[in-house]
Amino acid sequence: MVTPHEQATRVKVRDKFFRLYLQKEKIDEIVNGLAARIDQDYSGKTPLILGILNGAFIFASDLVRKLHIPCEISFVKYSSYHGLESSEEINRLIGLNEGIRGRDVIIVEDIVDTGFTMAQLLTDLKNHEPASLRIASFCFKTEAFRENFSIDYCGLEIPKLFVVGYGLDYDGAGRNFPDIYQLDESDV
Ligand code: 5GP
């Protein structure tokens, strides 16, 4: 096990080994690029950045600190995922205390896999009539994607890997790694 600030090429999270996939320096570059695009697209506006807990807390906090436009930030929880496989059981949205009616909302998510969670979230949020609704997701598993919405601000397209770190967990652990690691199937 490594401490959060120590970079390792291989880590053990609970019962599984993971190997380094994306270093924090590269993550930083990607977030800078996304923030620059959002700055440009939302010039003169004050979007509401809506982070999806738990996974997006780190990406959302990095992203908002790189924005130059004024913005507000809030978090909602919409968890449906346990262990290594994405569950199709979708829970209700909690924590949407701020009115989003008439607001320019940017959903900030850690990862879009099949897209089921995000599709449900889009449906729920559209019922609240925001002025506009866009998606920023740090990772996007293009091969696993089964929906038809588009991701407006996509950090990184990845194959069907299971990844941890930078907010993403394996069974509640590994979220605090500054780098992203992929499941190392070789010695599971
Ligand atoms: P979807 O509904 O798009 O299939 O799954 C979305 C959720 O599944 C994400 O918000 C995340 O919580 C979880 N998830 C999907 N793929 C991964 C992954 O590779 N690693 C981790 N840690 N979580 C994942």
mmCIF file of C-alpha atoms and ligand atoms in Angstrom:
data_model
loop_
_atom_site.group_PDB
_atom_site.id
_atom_site.type_symbol
_atom_site.label_atom_id
_atom_site.label_comp_id
_atom_site.label_asym_id
_atom_site.label_seq_id
_atom_site.Cartn_x
_atom_site.Cartn_y
_atom_site.Cartn_z
ATOM 1 C CA MET A 1 0.000 0.000 0.000
ATOM 2 C CA VAL A 2 1.320 3.492 -0.776
ATOM 3 C CA THR A 3 0.584 6.770 0.916
ATOM 4 C CA PRO A 4 -1.345 9.301 -1.206
ATOM 5 C CA HIS A 5 1.699 11.380 -2.101
ATOM 6 C CA GLU A 6 4.053 8.624 -3.002
ATOM 7 C CA GLN A 7 3.964 7.605 -6.636
ATOM 8 C CA ALA A 8 4.205 3.867 -7.198
ATOM 9 C CA THR A 9 4.039 1.895 -10.416
ATOM 10 C CA ARG A 10 2.023 -0.795 -8.691
ATOM 11 C CA VAL A 11 -0.329 -0.596 -5.729
ATOM 12 C CA LYS A 12 -2.456 -3.020 -3.777
ATOM 13 C CA VAL A 13 -5.985 -1.918 -3.003
ATOM 14 C CA ARG A 14 -7.779 -4.365 -0.731
ATOM 15 C CA ASP A 15 -7.315 -7.775 -2.389
ATOM 16 C CA LYS A 16 -6.256 -6.566 -5.857
ATOM 17 C CA PHE A 17 -3.171 -5.200 -7.564
ATOM 18 C CA PHE A 18 -3.302 -2.156 -9.811
ATOM 19 C CA ARG A 19 -0.629 -0.692 -12.064
ATOM 20 C CA LEU A 20 0.058 2.919 -12.973
ATOM 21 C CA TYR A 21 -2.093 4.124 -15.847
ATOM 22 C CA LEU A 22 -1.982 7.925 -15.852
ATOM 23 C CA GLN A 23 0.335 10.159 -13.862
ATOM 24 C CA LYS A 24 -0.849 13.215 -12.004
ATOM 25 C CA GLU A 25 1.136 15.550 -14.269
ATOM 26 C CA LYS A 26 -0.836 14.303 -17.265
ATOM 27 C CA ILE A 27 -4.085 14.552 -15.302
ATOM 28 C CA ASP A 28 -3.227 18.160 -14.558
ATOM 29 C CA GLU A 29 -2.641 18.931 -18.236
ATOM 30 C CA ILE A 30 -5.972 17.376 -19.173
ATOM 31 C CA VAL A 31 -7.855 19.354 -16.514
ATOM 32 C CA ASN A 32 -6.142 22.563 -17.668
ATOM 33 C CA GLY A 33 -7.341 21.902 -21.198
ATOM 34 C CA LEU A 34 -10.914 21.238 -20.128
ATOM 35 C CA ALA A 35 -10.974 24.360 -17.937
ATOM 36 C CA ALA A 36 -9.719 26.500 -20.828
ATOM 37 C CA ARG A 37 -12.522 25.219 -23.056
ATOM 38 C CA ILE A 38 -15.154 25.852 -20.374
ATOM 39 C CA ASP A 39 -13.763 29.362 -19.781
ATOM 40 C CA GLN A 40 -14.168 30.079 -23.465
ATOM 41 C CA ASP A 41 -17.610 28.501 -23.871
ATOM 42 C CA TYR A 42 -19.088 30.116 -20.740
ATOM 43 C CA SER A 43 -17.550 33.554 -21.091
ATOM 44 C CA GLY A 44 -19.984 36.101 -19.613
ATOM 45 C CA LYS A 45 -21.957 33.382 -17.819
ATOM 46 C CA THR A 46 -21.892 31.949 -14.310
ATOM 47 C CA PRO A 47 -22.428 28.213 -14.663
ATOM 48 C CA LEU A 48 -23.390 25.919 -11.818
ATOM 49 C CA ILE A 49 -20.814 23.143 -11.597
ATOM 50 C CA LEU A 50 -22.621 20.075 -10.334
ATOM 51 C CA GLY A 51 -20.199 17.437 -9.085
ATOM 52 C CA ILE A 52 -21.413 13.872 -8.717
ATOM 53 C CA LEU A 53 -20.374 12.322 -5.406
ATOM 54 C CA ASN A 54 -18.415 10.454 -4.395
ATOM 55 C CA GLY A 55 -16.107 9.897 -7.348
ATOM 56 C CA ALA A 56 -16.022 13.395 -8.868
ATOM 57 C CA PHE A 57 -15.002 15.293 -5.741
ATOM 58 C CA ILE A 58 -11.328 15.550 -6.732
ATOM 59 C CA PHE A 59 -11.844 16.241 -10.443
ATOM 60 C CA ALA A 60 -14.509 18.858 -9.638
ATOM 61 C CA SER A 61 -12.298 20.624 -7.100
ATOM 62 C CA ASP A 62 -9.342 20.662 -9.518
ATOM 63 C CA LEU A 63 -11.517 21.867 -12.382
ATOM 64 C CA VAL A 64 -13.163 24.786 -10.562
ATOM 65 C CA ARG A 65 -9.807 26.042 -9.305
ATOM 66 C CA LYS A 66 -8.562 26.255 -12.879
ATOM 67 C CA LEU A 67 -11.579 28.212 -14.153
ATOM 68 C CA HIS A 68 -11.322 31.964 -14.609
ATOM 69 C CA ILE A 69 -15.028 32.580 -15.148
ATOM 70 C CA PRO A 70 -17.262 32.997 -12.111
ATOM 71 C CA CYS A 71 -19.058 29.796 -11.166
ATOM 72 C CA GLU A 72 -20.967 28.138 -8.369
ATOM 73 C CA ILE A 73 -20.348 24.608 -7.232
ATOM 74 C CA SER A 74 -22.628 22.054 -5.701
ATOM 75 C CA PHE A 75 -22.639 18.291 -5.313
ATOM 76 C CA VAL A 76 -25.267 15.622 -5.665
ATOM 77 C CA LYS A 77 -25.082 11.960 -4.913
ATOM 78 C CA TYR A 78 -26.212 9.339 -7.319
ATOM 79 C CA SER A 79 -24.436 6.166 -6.463
ATOM 80 C CA SER A 80 -25.194 2.839 -8.100
ATOM 81 C CA TYR A 81 -21.856 1.156 -8.255
ATOM 82 C CA HIS A 82 -20.214 -1.450 -6.002
ATOM 83 C CA GLY A 83 -17.174 -3.624 -6.646
ATOM 84 C CA LEU A 84 -15.812 -4.219 -10.125
ATOM 85 C CA GLU A 85 -18.926 -4.324 -12.240
ATOM 86 C CA SER A 86 -21.281 -1.518 -13.103
ATOM 87 C CA SER A 87 -24.742 -2.138 -11.703
ATOM 88 C CA GLU A 88 -27.828 -1.292 -13.693
ATOM 89 C CA GLU A 89 -29.708 -0.587 -10.493
ATOM 90 C CA ILE A 90 -30.066 3.164 -10.429
ATOM 91 C CA ASN A 91 -30.754 5.056 -7.202
ATOM 92 C CA ARG A 92 -32.522 8.350 -6.727
ATOM 93 C CA LEU A 93 -30.700 11.639 -6.859
ATOM 94 C CA ILE A 94 -30.072 13.258 -3.494
ATOM 95 C CA GLY A 95 -28.766 16.672 -2.486
ATOM 96 C CA LEU A 96 -30.162 18.851 -5.250
ATOM 97 C CA ASN A 97 -30.941 21.697 -2.866
ATOM 98 C CA GLU A 98 -30.111 24.591 -5.145
ATOM 99 C CA GLY A 99 -32.685 25.369 -7.780
ATOM 100 C CA ILE A 100 -31.223 24.658 -11.197
ATOM 101 C CA ARG A 101 -34.160 26.079 -13.129
ATOM 102 C CA GLY A 102 -32.848 28.584 -15.677
ATOM 103 C CA ARG A 103 -29.210 27.891 -14.753
ATOM 104 C CA ASP A 104 -26.354 26.848 -17.028
ATOM 105 C CA VAL A 105 -25.424 23.545 -15.426
ATOM 106 C CA ILE A 106 -22.247 21.549 -16.053
ATOM 107 C CA ILE A 107 -22.393 18.041 -14.631
ATOM 108 C CA VAL A 108 -18.964 16.916 -13.460
ATOM 109 C CA GLU A 109 -18.428 13.161 -13.299
ATOM 110 C CA ASP A 110 -15.360 10.998 -12.702
ATOM 111 C CA ILE A 111 -16.106 8.347 -15.292
ATOM 112 C CA VAL A 112 -18.779 7.358 -17.774
ATOM 113 C CA ASP A 113 -18.842 3.616 -18.365
ATOM 114 C CA THR A 114 -22.072 2.208 -19.856
ATOM 115 C CA GLY A 115 -23.612 5.661 -19.487
ATOM 116 C CA PHE A 116 -26.676 4.343 -17.607
ATOM 117 C CA THR A 117 -26.036 6.471 -14.531
ATOM 118 C CA MET A 118 -25.522 9.635 -16.553
ATOM 119 C CA ALA A 119 -28.564 8.977 -18.752
ATOM 120 C CA GLN A 120 -30.741 8.705 -15.647
ATOM 121 C CA LEU A 121 -29.162 11.815 -14.197
ATOM 122 C CA LEU A 122 -29.800 13.770 -17.391
ATOM 123 C CA THR A 123 -33.461 12.761 -17.319
ATOM 124 C CA ASP A 124 -33.809 13.792 -13.679
ATOM 125 C CA LEU A 125 -32.022 17.105 -14.105
ATOM 126 C CA LYS A 126 -33.914 18.033 -17.275
ATOM 127 C CA ASN A 127 -37.136 17.803 -15.228
ATOM 128 C CA HIS A 128 -35.800 20.761 -13.234
ATOM 129 C CA GLU A 129 -35.573 22.846 -16.425
ATOM 130 C CA PRO A 130 -32.003 24.186 -16.447
ATOM 131 C CA ALA A 131 -31.239 26.759 -19.179
ATOM 132 C CA SER A 132 -28.530 24.437 -20.460
ATOM 133 C CA LEU A 133 -27.013 21.159 -19.395
ATOM 134 C CA ARG A 134 -23.575 19.911 -20.359
ATOM 135 C CA ILE A 135 -21.356 17.080 -19.187
ATOM 136 C CA ALA A 136 -17.709 17.049 -18.155
ATOM 137 C CA SER A 137 -16.335 13.589 -17.431
ATOM 138 C CA PHE A 138 -12.712 12.899 -16.673
ATOM 139 C CA CYS A 139 -12.746 9.359 -18.104
ATOM 140 C CA PHE A 140 -14.977 7.855 -20.762
ATOM 141 C CA LYS A 141 -15.044 4.134 -21.567
ATOM 142 C CA THR A 142 -16.045 4.414 -25.196
ATOM 143 C CA GLU A 143 -16.267 0.651 -25.828
ATOM 144 C CA ALA A 144 -18.587 0.112 -22.852
ATOM 145 C CA PHE A 145 -20.848 3.063 -23.687
ATOM 146 C CA ARG A 146 -24.441 2.058 -24.466
ATOM 147 C CA GLU A 147 -26.256 5.395 -24.472
ATOM 148 C CA ASN A 148 -26.533 8.188 -27.012
ATOM 149 C CA PHE A 149 -25.828 11.426 -25.154
ATOM 150 C CA SER A 150 -22.597 13.221 -25.902
ATOM 151 C CA ILE A 151 -19.906 14.194 -23.422
ATOM 152 C CA ASP A 152 -19.155 17.845 -24.003
ATOM 153 C CA TYR A 153 -15.912 17.943 -22.023
ATOM 154 C CA CYS A 154 -14.220 14.562 -22.064
ATOM 155 C CA GLY A 155 -10.850 14.302 -20.344
ATOM 156 C CA LEU A 156 -9.683 10.899 -21.461
ATOM 157 C CA GLU A 157 -11.123 8.077 -23.521
ATOM 158 C CA ILE A 158 -10.111 4.727 -22.040
ATOM 159 C CA PRO A 159 -10.698 1.108 -23.045
ATOM 160 C CA LYS A 160 -12.693 -1.288 -20.854
ATOM 161 C CA LEU A 161 -10.330 -1.160 -17.880
ATOM 162 C CA PHE A 162 -11.156 -0.943 -14.223
ATOM 163 C CA VAL A 163 -9.368 2.101 -12.848
ATOM 164 C CA VAL A 164 -8.822 3.577 -9.399
ATOM 165 C CA GLY A 165 -7.365 6.797 -8.045
ATOM 166 C CA TYR A 166 -8.109 10.467 -8.663
ATOM 167 C CA GLY A 167 -11.459 10.020 -6.927
ATOM 168 C CA LEU A 168 -12.234 6.570 -8.296
ATOM 169 C CA ASP A 169 -12.436 3.741 -5.778
ATOM 170 C CA TYR A 170 -12.294 0.011 -5.535
ATOM 171 C CA ASP A 171 -14.705 -1.010 -2.812
ATOM 172 C CA GLY A 172 -14.342 2.339 -1.054
ATOM 173 C CA ALA A 173 -10.531 2.437 -1.214
ATOM 174 C CA GLY A 174 -7.991 4.089 -3.510
ATOM 175 C CA ARG A 175 -9.836 7.352 -4.157
ATOM 176 C CA ASN A 176 -7.028 9.425 -2.671
ATOM 177 C CA PHE A 177 -4.282 8.331 -5.077
ATOM 178 C CA PRO A 178 -3.184 11.384 -7.095
ATOM 179 C CA ASP A 179 -2.472 9.138 -10.103
ATOM 180 C CA ILE A 180 -4.816 6.722 -11.890
ATOM 181 C CA TYR A 181 -4.140 2.967 -11.753
ATOM 182 C CA GLN A 182 -5.617 0.132 -13.781
ATOM 183 C CA LEU A 183 -6.504 -3.303 -12.480
ATOM 184 C CA ASP A 184 -3.575 -5.633 -13.009
ATOM 185 C CA GLU A 185 -5.239 -8.872 -14.051
ATOM 186 C CA SER A 186 -1.903 -10.702 -14.282
ATOM 187 C CA ASP A 187 -1.779 -11.583 -10.611
ATOM 188 C CA VAL A 188 -5.337 -11.416 -9.384
HETATM 189 P P1 5GP B 1 -22.153 3.665 -15.739
HETATM 190 O O1 5GP B 1 -23.547 3.885 -15.227
HETATM 191 O O2 5GP B 1 -21.714 4.685 -16.751
HETATM 192 O O3 5GP B 1 -21.967 2.263 -16.244
HETATM 193 O O4 5GP B 1 -21.201 3.735 -14.509
HETATM 194 C C1 5GP B 1 -20.893 4.921 -13.922
HETATM 195 C C2 5GP B 1 -20.296 4.752 -12.556
HETATM 196 O O5 5GP B 1 -19.671 3.474 -12.404
HETATM 197 C C3 5GP B 1 -19.215 5.769 -12.324
HETATM 198 O O6 5GP B 1 -19.715 6.964 -11.814
HETATM 199 C C4 5GP B 1 -18.307 5.042 -11.344
HETATM 200 O O7 5GP B 1 -18.766 5.237 -10.038
HETATM 201 C C5 5GP B 1 -18.473 3.585 -11.696
HETATM 202 N N1 5GP B 1 -17.385 3.094 -12.543
HETATM 203 C C6 5GP B 1 -17.451 2.755 -13.849
HETATM 204 N N2 5GP B 1 -16.267 2.329 -14.300
HETATM 205 C C7 5GP B 1 -15.413 2.394 -13.264
HETATM 206 C C8 5GP B 1 -14.004 2.124 -13.112
HETATM 207 O O8 5GP B 1 -13.263 1.718 -14.025
HETATM 208 N N3 5GP B 1 -13.496 2.341 -11.872
HETATM 209 C C9 5GP B 1 -14.232 2.778 -10.832
HETATM 210 N N4 5GP B 1 -13.606 2.953 -9.688
HETATM 211 N N5 5GP B 1 -15.540 3.071 -10.934
HETATM 212 C C10 5GP B 1 -16.124 2.877 -12.145
#
